[in-house]
PDB file of C-alpha atoms and ligand atoms in Angstrom:
ATOM      1  CA  MET F   1       0.000   0.000   0.000  1.00 98.00           C
ATOM      2  CA  LYS F   2       1.134   3.519  -0.779  1.00 98.00           C
ATOM      3  CA  ILE F   3      -0.031   6.337   1.481  1.00 98.00           C
ATOM      4  CA  TYR F   4       0.413   9.878   0.203  1.00 98.00           C
ATOM      5  CA  VAL F   5      -0.041  12.829   2.539  1.00 98.00           C
ATOM      6  CA  LEU F   6      -0.246  16.285   0.983  1.00 98.00           C
ATOM      7  CA  THR F   7       0.306  18.929   3.604  1.00 98.00           C
ATOM      8  CA  ALA F   8       1.627  22.421   4.259  1.00 96.00           C
ATOM      9  CA  PHE F   9       3.256  20.987   7.412  1.00 96.00           C
ATOM     10  CA  PRO F  10       5.168  17.850   6.406  1.00 97.00           C
ATOM     11  CA  GLU F  11       7.212  17.898   9.653  1.00 97.00           C
ATOM     12  CA  ILE F  12       4.107  17.046  11.711  1.00 96.00           C
ATOM     13  CA  ILE F  13       3.554  13.878   9.682  1.00 97.00           C
ATOM     14  CA  LYS F  14       7.179  12.844   9.118  1.00 95.00           C
ATOM     15  CA  GLY F  15       7.991  13.023  12.821  1.00 91.00           C
ATOM     16  CA  CYS F  16       5.431  10.304  13.546  1.00 94.00           C
ATOM     17  CA  LEU F  17       5.753   7.784  10.761  1.00 94.00           C
ATOM     18  CA  ASP F  18       9.142   6.358  11.767  1.00 91.00           C
ATOM     19  CA  ILE F  19       7.806   5.368  15.173  1.00 92.00           C
ATOM     20  CA  SER F  20       6.004   2.329  16.583  1.00 91.00           C
ATOM     21  CA  MET F  21       3.128   0.860  14.569  1.00 94.00           C
ATOM     22  CA  TYR F  22       3.564   3.313  11.703  1.00 96.00           C
ATOM     23  CA  LYS F  23       7.128   2.029  11.320  1.00 95.00           C
ATOM     24  CA  LYS F  24       6.118  -1.614  11.674  1.00 94.00           C
ATOM     25  CA  ALA F  25       3.634  -1.149   8.854  1.00 96.00           C
ATOM     26  CA  GLN F  26       6.566  -0.160   6.614  1.00 96.00           C
ATOM     27  CA  GLU F  27       8.803  -3.003   7.777  1.00 96.00           C
ATOM     28  CA  ARG F  28       6.279  -5.818   8.046  1.00 94.00           C
ATOM     29  CA  ALA F  29       3.676  -4.996   5.426  1.00 95.00           C
ATOM     30  CA  GLY F  30       5.502  -2.904   2.830  1.00 95.00           C
ATOM     31  CA  VAL F  31       3.481   0.232   3.495  1.00 98.00           C
ATOM     32  CA  GLU F  32       5.157   3.152   1.773  1.00 98.00           C
ATOM     33  CA  TYR F  33       4.608   6.709   3.001  1.00 98.00           C
ATOM     34  CA  LYS F  34       5.013   9.669   0.673  1.00 98.00           C
ATOM     35  CA  ILE F  35       4.781  12.995   2.470  1.00 98.00           C
ATOM     36  CA  TRP F  36       4.584  15.866   0.010  1.00 98.00           C
ATOM     37  CA  ASP F  37       4.775  19.590   0.740  1.00 98.00           C
ATOM     38  CA  LEU F  38       1.879  21.448  -0.881  1.00 98.00           C
ATOM     39  CA  ARG F  39       4.183  24.441  -1.401  1.00 98.00           C
ATOM     40  CA  ASP F  40       6.215  22.394  -3.851  1.00 98.00           C
ATOM     41  CA  PHE F  41       3.101  22.409  -6.047  1.00 98.00           C
ATOM     42  CA  ALA F  42       2.311  26.114  -5.779  1.00 97.00           C
ATOM     43  CA  ASN F  43       1.965  27.665  -9.222  1.00 92.00           C
ATOM     44  CA  ASN F  44       3.494  31.020  -8.281  1.00 93.00           C
ATOM     45  CA  LYS F  45       6.982  32.145  -7.399  1.00 94.00           C
ATOM     46  CA  HIS F  46       6.046  33.099  -3.842  1.00 96.00           C
ATOM     47  CA  ARG F  47       4.953  29.516  -3.215  1.00 96.00           C
ATOM     48  CA  GLN F  48       1.658  30.865  -1.952  1.00 97.00           C
ATOM     49  CA  ILE F  49      -0.909  28.108  -1.442  1.00 97.00           C
ATOM     50  CA  ASP F  50      -3.788  30.041   0.097  1.00 96.00           C
ATOM     51  CA  ASP F  51      -5.828  33.126  -0.723  1.00 96.00           C
ATOM     52  CA  THR F  52      -8.802  35.172   0.460  1.00 96.00           C
ATOM     53  CA  PRO F  53     -12.304  33.709   0.012  1.00 96.00           C
ATOM     54  CA  TYR F  54     -14.478  34.876  -2.891  1.00 98.00           C
ATOM     55  CA  GLY F  55     -17.520  36.701  -1.576  1.00 98.00           C
ATOM     56  CA  GLY F  56     -15.583  38.005   1.404  1.00 97.00           C
ATOM     57  CA  GLY F  57     -15.225  36.800   4.959  1.00 95.00           C
ATOM     58  CA  THR F  58     -12.395  36.030   7.316  1.00 93.00           C
ATOM     59  CA  GLY F  59      -9.673  33.423   7.005  1.00 93.00           C
ATOM     60  CA  MET F  60      -7.723  32.043   4.091  1.00 95.00           C
ATOM     61  CA  VAL F  61      -8.752  29.250   1.746  1.00 97.00           C
ATOM     62  CA  LEU F  62      -6.306  26.722   0.291  1.00 97.00           C
ATOM     63  CA  LYS F  63      -6.009  27.225  -3.471  1.00 97.00           C
ATOM     64  CA  PRO F  64      -6.991  24.445  -5.883  1.00 98.00           C
ATOM     65  CA  GLU F  65      -3.759  24.299  -7.926  1.00 98.00           C
ATOM     66  CA  PRO F  66      -1.452  22.549  -5.400  1.00 98.00           C
ATOM     67  CA  PHE F  67      -4.003  19.759  -4.965  1.00 98.00           C
ATOM     68  CA  PHE F  68      -4.752  19.280  -8.670  1.00 98.00           C
ATOM     69  CA  LEU F  69      -1.057  19.441  -9.636  1.00 98.00           C
ATOM     70  CA  SER F  70       0.093  17.010  -6.972  1.00 98.00           C
ATOM     71  CA  PHE F  71      -2.801  14.687  -7.802  1.00 98.00           C
ATOM     72  CA  ASP F  72      -1.724  14.689 -11.478  1.00 98.00           C
ATOM     73  CA  LYS F  73       1.643  13.382 -10.317  1.00 98.00           C
ATOM     74  CA  ILE F  74       0.067  10.762  -8.064  1.00 98.00           C
ATOM     75  CA  LYS F  75      -2.044   9.554 -11.002  1.00 98.00           C
ATOM     76  CA  GLU F  76       1.096   9.313 -13.119  1.00 98.00           C
ATOM     77  CA  GLU F  77       2.877   7.277 -10.443  1.00 98.00           C
ATOM     78  CA  ASN F  78      -0.108   4.935 -10.099  1.00 98.00           C
ATOM     79  CA  ALA F  79      -1.398   4.523 -13.630  1.00 98.00           C
ATOM     80  CA  GLY F  80      -4.348   2.131 -13.778  1.00 97.00           C
ATOM     81  CA  GLU F  81      -4.679   1.914  -9.983  1.00 98.00           C
ATOM     82  CA  LYS F  82      -7.774   2.864  -8.052  1.00 98.00           C
ATOM     83  CA  ILE F  83      -6.922   5.870  -5.880  1.00 98.00           C
ATOM     84  CA  ARG F  84      -8.836   6.715  -2.729  1.00 98.00           C
ATOM     85  CA  VAL F  85      -8.604  10.383  -1.755  1.00 99.00           C
ATOM     86  CA  ILE F  86      -9.433  11.190   1.851  1.00 99.00           C
ATOM     87  CA  TYR F  87     -10.047  14.749   2.989  1.00 98.00           C
ATOM     88  CA  PRO F  88     -10.143  15.066   6.796  1.00 98.00           C
ATOM     89  CA  SER F  89     -12.630  17.778   7.751  1.00 97.00           C
ATOM     90  CA  PRO F  90     -15.191  18.522  10.454  1.00 96.00           C
ATOM     91  CA  GLN F  91     -17.818  18.472   7.669  1.00 96.00           C
ATOM     92  CA  GLY F  92     -17.032  14.849   6.841  1.00 97.00           C
ATOM     93  CA  LYS F  93     -18.728  11.553   7.578  1.00 98.00           C
ATOM     94  CA  ALA F  94     -17.917  10.268  11.083  1.00 98.00           C
ATOM     95  CA  PHE F  95     -14.846   8.026  10.939  1.00 98.00           C
ATOM     96  CA  ASN F  96     -15.296   4.580  12.487  1.00 97.00           C
ATOM     97  CA  HIS F  97     -14.024   0.997  12.641  1.00 96.00           C
ATOM     98  CA  ASP F  98     -15.740  -0.115   9.432  1.00 96.00           C
ATOM     99  CA  MET F  99     -14.143   2.728   7.457  1.00 98.00           C
ATOM    100  CA  ALA F 100     -10.710   1.857   8.908  1.00 98.00           C
ATOM    101  CA  VAL F 101     -11.133  -1.741   7.722  1.00 97.00           C
ATOM    102  CA  GLU F 102     -12.319  -0.597   4.295  1.00 98.00           C
ATOM    103  CA  PHE F 103      -9.393   1.829   3.820  1.00 98.00           C
ATOM    104  CA  SER F 104      -6.924  -0.879   4.895  1.00 98.00           C
ATOM    105  CA  LYS F 105      -7.819  -2.888   1.779  1.00 98.00           C
ATOM    106  CA  GLU F 106      -6.893  -0.140  -0.709  1.00 98.00           C
ATOM    107  CA  ARG F 107      -3.592  -0.017  -2.598  1.00 98.00           C
ATOM    108  CA  VAL F 108      -3.280   3.741  -2.963  1.00 98.00           C
ATOM    109  CA  LEU F 109      -4.523   6.197  -0.328  1.00 98.00           C
ATOM    110  CA  VAL F 110      -4.136   9.956  -0.544  1.00 99.00           C
ATOM    111  CA  PHE F 111      -4.722  12.390   2.331  1.00 98.00           C
ATOM    112  CA  PHE F 112      -5.356  16.045   1.531  1.00 98.00           C
ATOM    113  CA  CYS F 113      -4.634  18.056   4.663  1.00 98.00           C
ATOM    114  CA  GLY F 114      -6.565  21.312   4.852  1.00 95.00           C
ATOM    115  CA  HIS F 115      -5.788  24.275   7.020  1.00 85.00           C
ATOM    116  CA  TYR F 116      -7.080  27.731   7.800  1.00 70.00           C
ATOM    117  CA  LYS F 117     -10.673  28.063   6.593  1.00 84.00           C
ATOM    118  CA  GLY F 118     -10.628  24.991   4.408  1.00 92.00           C
ATOM    119  CA  VAL F 119      -9.927  23.962   0.850  1.00 97.00           C
ATOM    120  CA  ASP F 120     -11.433  25.334  -2.364  1.00 98.00           C
ATOM    121  CA  GLU F 121     -14.638  23.309  -2.876  1.00 98.00           C
ATOM    122  CA  ARG F 122     -13.627  22.321  -6.431  1.00 98.00           C
ATOM    123  CA  VAL F 123     -10.883  20.132  -4.960  1.00 98.00           C
ATOM    124  CA  ILE F 124     -13.474  18.257  -2.919  1.00 98.00           C
ATOM    125  CA  GLU F 125     -15.929  17.975  -5.824  1.00 98.00           C
ATOM    126  CA  ALA F 126     -13.410  16.813  -8.401  1.00 98.00           C
ATOM    127  CA  LEU F 127     -10.805  14.810  -6.477  1.00 98.00           C
ATOM    128  CA  VAL F 128     -11.946  13.744  -3.018  1.00 98.00           C
ATOM    129  CA  THR F 129     -13.633  10.354  -2.641  1.00 98.00           C
ATOM    130  CA  ASP F 130     -14.086  10.457   1.157  1.00 98.00           C
ATOM    131  CA  GLU F 131     -14.558  13.487   3.406  1.00 98.00           C
ATOM    132  CA  VAL F 132     -14.038  12.220   6.931  1.00 98.00           C
ATOM    133  CA  SER F 133     -14.372  13.750  10.417  1.00 98.00           C
ATOM    134  CA  ILE F 134     -12.732  12.302  13.525  1.00 98.00           C
ATOM    135  CA  GLY F 135     -15.167  13.886  15.986  1.00 98.00           C
ATOM    136  CA  ASP F 136     -17.369  16.824  16.862  1.00 97.00           C
ATOM    137  CA  TYR F 137     -14.745  19.445  17.603  1.00 95.00           C
ATOM    138  CA  VAL F 138     -12.625  21.648  15.377  1.00 94.00           C
ATOM    139  CA  LEU F 139      -8.903  21.131  14.881  1.00 96.00           C
ATOM    140  CA  THR F 140      -6.511  23.593  13.257  1.00 94.00           C
ATOM    141  CA  GLY F 141      -5.688  21.312  10.396  1.00 96.00           C
ATOM    142  CA  GLY F 142      -6.039  17.893   8.834  1.00 98.00           C
ATOM    143  CA  GLU F 143      -2.592  16.587   9.832  1.00 98.00           C
ATOM    144  CA  LEU F 144      -3.526  15.015  13.165  1.00 98.00           C
ATOM    145  CA  PRO F 145      -6.766  13.540  11.770  1.00 98.00           C
ATOM    146  CA  ALA F 146      -4.738  12.043   8.885  1.00 98.00           C
ATOM    147  CA  LEU F 147      -2.387  10.421  11.415  1.00 98.00           C
ATOM    148  CA  VAL F 148      -5.360   9.152  13.421  1.00 98.00           C
ATOM    149  CA  ILE F 149      -6.948   7.608  10.337  1.00 98.00           C
ATOM    150  CA  ILE F 150      -3.629   6.080   9.204  1.00 98.00           C
ATOM    151  CA  ASP F 151      -3.037   4.608  12.670  1.00 97.00           C
ATOM    152  CA  ALA F 152      -6.520   3.097  12.720  1.00 97.00           C
ATOM    153  CA  LEU F 153      -6.241   1.557   9.248  1.00 98.00           C
ATOM    154  CA  ILE F 154      -2.703   0.124   9.230  1.00 97.00           C
ATOM    155  CA  ARG F 155      -3.631  -2.076  12.222  1.00 95.00           C
ATOM    156  CA  HIS F 156      -5.933  -3.929   9.838  1.00 95.00           C
ATOM    157  CA  ILE F 157      -3.306  -4.673   7.185  1.00 96.00           C
ATOM    158  CA  PRO F 158      -2.314  -8.336   7.493  1.00 93.00           C
ATOM    159  CA  GLY F 159       1.124  -8.699   9.094  1.00 92.00           C
ATOM    160  CA  VAL F 160       1.215  -5.335  10.863  1.00 93.00           C
ATOM    161  CA  LEU F 161      -0.022  -6.637  14.198  1.00 92.00           C
ATOM    162  CA  HIS F 162       1.027  -9.951  15.723  1.00 85.00           C
ATOM    163  CA  SER F 163      -1.780 -12.386  16.348  1.00 73.00           C
ATOM    164  CA  TYR F 164      -1.732 -11.759  20.106  1.00 59.00           C
ATOM    165  CA  ASP F 165      -2.844  -8.182  19.625  1.00 69.00           C
ATOM    166  CA  SER F 166      -4.869  -8.964  16.555  1.00 75.00           C
ATOM    167  CA  ALA F 167      -7.282  -6.298  15.425  1.00 79.00           C
ATOM    168  CA  LYS F 168      -9.948  -9.012  15.225  1.00 76.00           C
ATOM    169  CA  THR F 169     -10.393  -8.812  18.998  1.00 72.00           C
ATOM    170  CA  ASP F 170     -10.592  -4.997  19.022  1.00 78.00           C
ATOM    171  CA  SER F 171     -13.341  -3.128  20.726  1.00 79.00           C
ATOM    172  CA  PHE F 172     -15.722  -2.119  17.948  1.00 86.00           C
ATOM    173  CA  SER F 173     -15.229  -5.199  15.810  1.00 84.00           C
ATOM    174  CA  ASP F 174     -18.263  -6.393  17.803  1.00 89.00           C
ATOM    175  CA  ASN F 175     -19.453  -2.958  19.018  1.00 91.00           C
ATOM    176  CA  LEU F 176     -18.487  -3.674  22.624  1.00 94.00           C
ATOM    177  CA  LEU F 177     -15.937  -1.716  24.651  1.00 96.00           C
ATOM    178  CA  GLU F 178     -13.024  -3.562  26.210  1.00 95.00           C
ATOM    179  CA  GLY F 179     -13.274  -4.578  29.848  1.00 96.00           C
ATOM    180  CA  PRO F 180     -10.697  -3.898  32.582  1.00 97.00           C
ATOM    181  CA  VAL F 181      -7.307  -5.632  32.608  1.00 97.00           C
ATOM    182  CA  TYR F 182      -4.874  -6.278  35.462  1.00 98.00           C
ATOM    183  CA  THR F 183      -1.311  -7.466  35.903  1.00 98.00           C
ATOM    184  CA  LYS F 184       0.973  -8.393  38.821  1.00 98.00           C
ATOM    185  CA  PRO F 185       1.005  -7.790  41.743  1.00 98.00           C
ATOM    186  CA  ALA F 186      -2.308  -9.314  42.836  1.00 98.00           C
ATOM    187  CA  GLU F 187      -2.568  -6.657  45.542  1.00 98.00           C
ATOM    188  CA  TYR F 188      -1.059  -3.181  45.399  1.00 98.00           C
ATOM    189  CA  ARG F 189      -1.544  -0.539  48.110  1.00 98.00           C
ATOM    190  CA  GLY F 190      -4.574  -2.460  49.270  1.00 98.00           C
ATOM    191  CA  LEU F 191      -6.088  -2.521  45.768  1.00 98.00           C
ATOM    192  CA  LYS F 192      -6.968  -6.072  44.782  1.00 98.00           C
ATOM    193  CA  VAL F 193      -7.275  -7.792  41.435  1.00 98.00           C
ATOM    194  CA  PRO F 194     -10.733  -9.415  41.071  1.00 98.00           C
ATOM    195  CA  GLU F 195     -10.627 -12.913  42.574  1.00 98.00           C
ATOM    196  CA  VAL F 196     -12.038 -14.648  39.486  1.00 98.00           C
ATOM    197  CA  LEU F 197      -8.951 -13.699  37.435  1.00 98.00           C
ATOM    198  CA  LEU F 198      -6.722 -15.549  39.907  1.00 98.00           C
ATOM    199  CA  SER F 199      -8.955 -18.617  39.942  1.00 97.00           C
ATOM    200  CA  GLY F 200      -7.450 -20.390  36.947  1.00 97.00           C
ATOM    201  CA  ASN F 201     -10.990 -21.268  35.804  1.00 98.00           C
ATOM    202  CA  HIS F 202     -10.939 -20.267  32.135  1.00 98.00           C
ATOM    203  CA  ALA F 203     -14.662 -20.663  31.567  1.00 98.00           C
ATOM    204  CA  LEU F 204     -15.462 -18.445  34.545  1.00 98.00           C
ATOM    205  CA  VAL F 205     -12.879 -15.862  33.461  1.00 98.00           C
ATOM    206  CA  LYS F 206     -14.331 -15.773  29.970  1.00 97.00           C
ATOM    207  CA  GLU F 207     -17.848 -15.304  31.276  1.00 98.00           C
ATOM    208  CA  TRP F 208     -16.707 -12.563  33.710  1.00 98.00           C
ATOM    209  CA  ARG F 209     -14.883 -10.689  30.948  1.00 97.00           C
ATOM    210  CA  GLN F 210     -17.860 -10.733  28.596  1.00 96.00           C
ATOM    211  CA  LYS F 211     -20.099  -9.487  31.413  1.00 98.00           C
ATOM    212  CA  GLN F 212     -17.666  -6.644  32.144  1.00 98.00           C
ATOM    213  CA  ARG F 213     -17.660  -5.625  28.493  1.00 97.00           C
ATOM    214  CA  LEU F 214     -21.450  -5.602  28.327  1.00 96.00           C
ATOM    215  CA  GLU F 215     -21.859  -3.659  31.575  1.00 98.00           C
ATOM    216  CA  ARG F 216     -19.257  -1.097  30.633  1.00 98.00           C
ATOM    217  CA  THR F 217     -20.739  -0.575  27.181  1.00 97.00           C
ATOM    218  CA  LYS F 218     -24.271  -0.288  28.588  1.00 98.00           C
ATOM    219  CA  GLU F 219     -23.128   2.303  31.124  1.00 98.00           C
ATOM    220  CA  ARG F 220     -20.841   4.402  28.926  1.00 98.00           C
ATOM    221  CA  ARG F 221     -22.123   3.945  25.381  1.00 97.00           C
ATOM    222  CA  LYS F 222     -25.823   3.145  25.197  1.00 97.00           C
ATOM    223  CA  ASP F 223     -25.673   3.618  21.401  1.00 96.00           C
ATOM    224  CA  LEU F 224     -23.081   0.850  20.968  1.00 95.00           C
ATOM    225  CA  TYR F 225     -24.842  -1.376  23.477  1.00 96.00           C
ATOM    226  CA  GLU F 226     -28.072  -1.302  21.463  1.00 96.00           C
ATOM    227  CA  LYS F 227     -26.103  -2.095  18.324  1.00 93.00           C
ATOM    228  CA  ALA F 228     -24.322  -5.026  19.977  1.00 93.00           C
ATOM    229  CA  LEU F 229     -27.636  -6.479  21.124  1.00 93.00           C
ATOM    230  CA  GLN F 230     -29.158  -6.025  17.672  1.00 91.00           C
ATOM    231  CA  ASN F 231     -26.175  -7.734  16.067  1.00 85.00           C
ATOM    232  CA  ASN F 232     -26.764 -10.620  18.421  1.00 66.00           C
ATOM    233  CA  LEU F 233     -23.116 -10.585  19.365  1.00 54.00           C
ATOM    234  CA  SER F 234     -23.657 -10.318  23.073  1.00 47.00           C
ATOM    235  CA  GLY F 235     -22.847 -13.980  23.526  1.00 53.00           C
ATOM    236  CA  GLY F 236     -26.153 -14.635  25.263  1.00 49.00           C
ATOM    237  CA  CYS F 237     -24.788 -13.038  28.431  1.00 48.00           C
ATOM    238  CA  HIS F 238     -26.784  -9.936  29.192  1.00 44.00           C
ATOM    239  CA  GLY F 239     -25.441  -9.307  32.685  1.00 39.00           C
TER     240      GLY F 239
HETATM  241 CL1  6GU J 301     -10.964  15.427  10.148  1.00 78.20          CL
HETATM  242  N1  6GU J 301     -10.284  17.953  10.534  1.00 78.20           N
HETATM  243  C1  6GU J 301     -10.297  19.084  11.241  1.00 78.20           C
HETATM  244  N2  6GU J 301      -9.605  20.134  10.798  1.00 78.20           N
HETATM  245  N3  6GU J 301     -10.956  19.222  12.357  1.00 78.20           N
HETATM  246  C2  6GU J 301     -11.630  18.161  12.768  1.00 78.20           C
HETATM  247  C3  6GU J 301     -11.657  16.959  12.089  1.00 78.20           C
HETATM  248  C4  6GU J 301     -10.963  16.886  10.955  1.00 78.20           C
HETATM  249  N4  6GU J 301     -12.430  16.074  12.743  1.00 78.20           N
HETATM  250  C5  6GU J 301     -12.863  16.725  13.793  1.00 78.20           C
HETATM  251  N5  6GU J 301     -12.406  17.986  13.811  1.00 78.20           N
END
């Protein structure tokens, strides 16, 4: 998979991709990151990539040329390939687990990072396939959302995670939150690990864990809880 990120702030992205799971995706699954500076595609000698909005108003809008020009080059580099173009924006569709899984199956992904007041709408109309929001709050730019989306999707590329932390057992693959976990010591400053986990009874442990997941989801995320029940994935254990 090739992942292009077009941004006015390449340092934000580059600083992250050589670390941890982002790096493992390169080493274990042949993911290739291409971080391009939008200014390198400015069509003027001042390398200006933004301008004032038509019709007036505050803030600057990112010009169309850097996106169209860089996309021409991406098309050239990937002739005949399907290209998925993701534009992170608060106006987008809410990003979730299913979208992460879907994106992880693509061969060429492109992220257009907006800033300031947004990107000229013609870029979105003509080039963007997916406008995606990571939550109901406003961020300064699309760089962190792009990293969030990349993190969420590379976990689903075969070979990136080892089987013991397989994405198949993630929260959200069955709409339930994870339950609590504990490690040694069994008692710390008077705080005890639940007895059942020390029992060695695997069936009991399994049942307890599922109950914890259901209770936690019911309490914290009623919306997911209803979904889990509908999907009949509650394991017949309704706590
Ligand atoms: Cl994807 N972009 C920006 N700039 N702000 C956001 C967002 C995305 N999702 C939530 N807020």
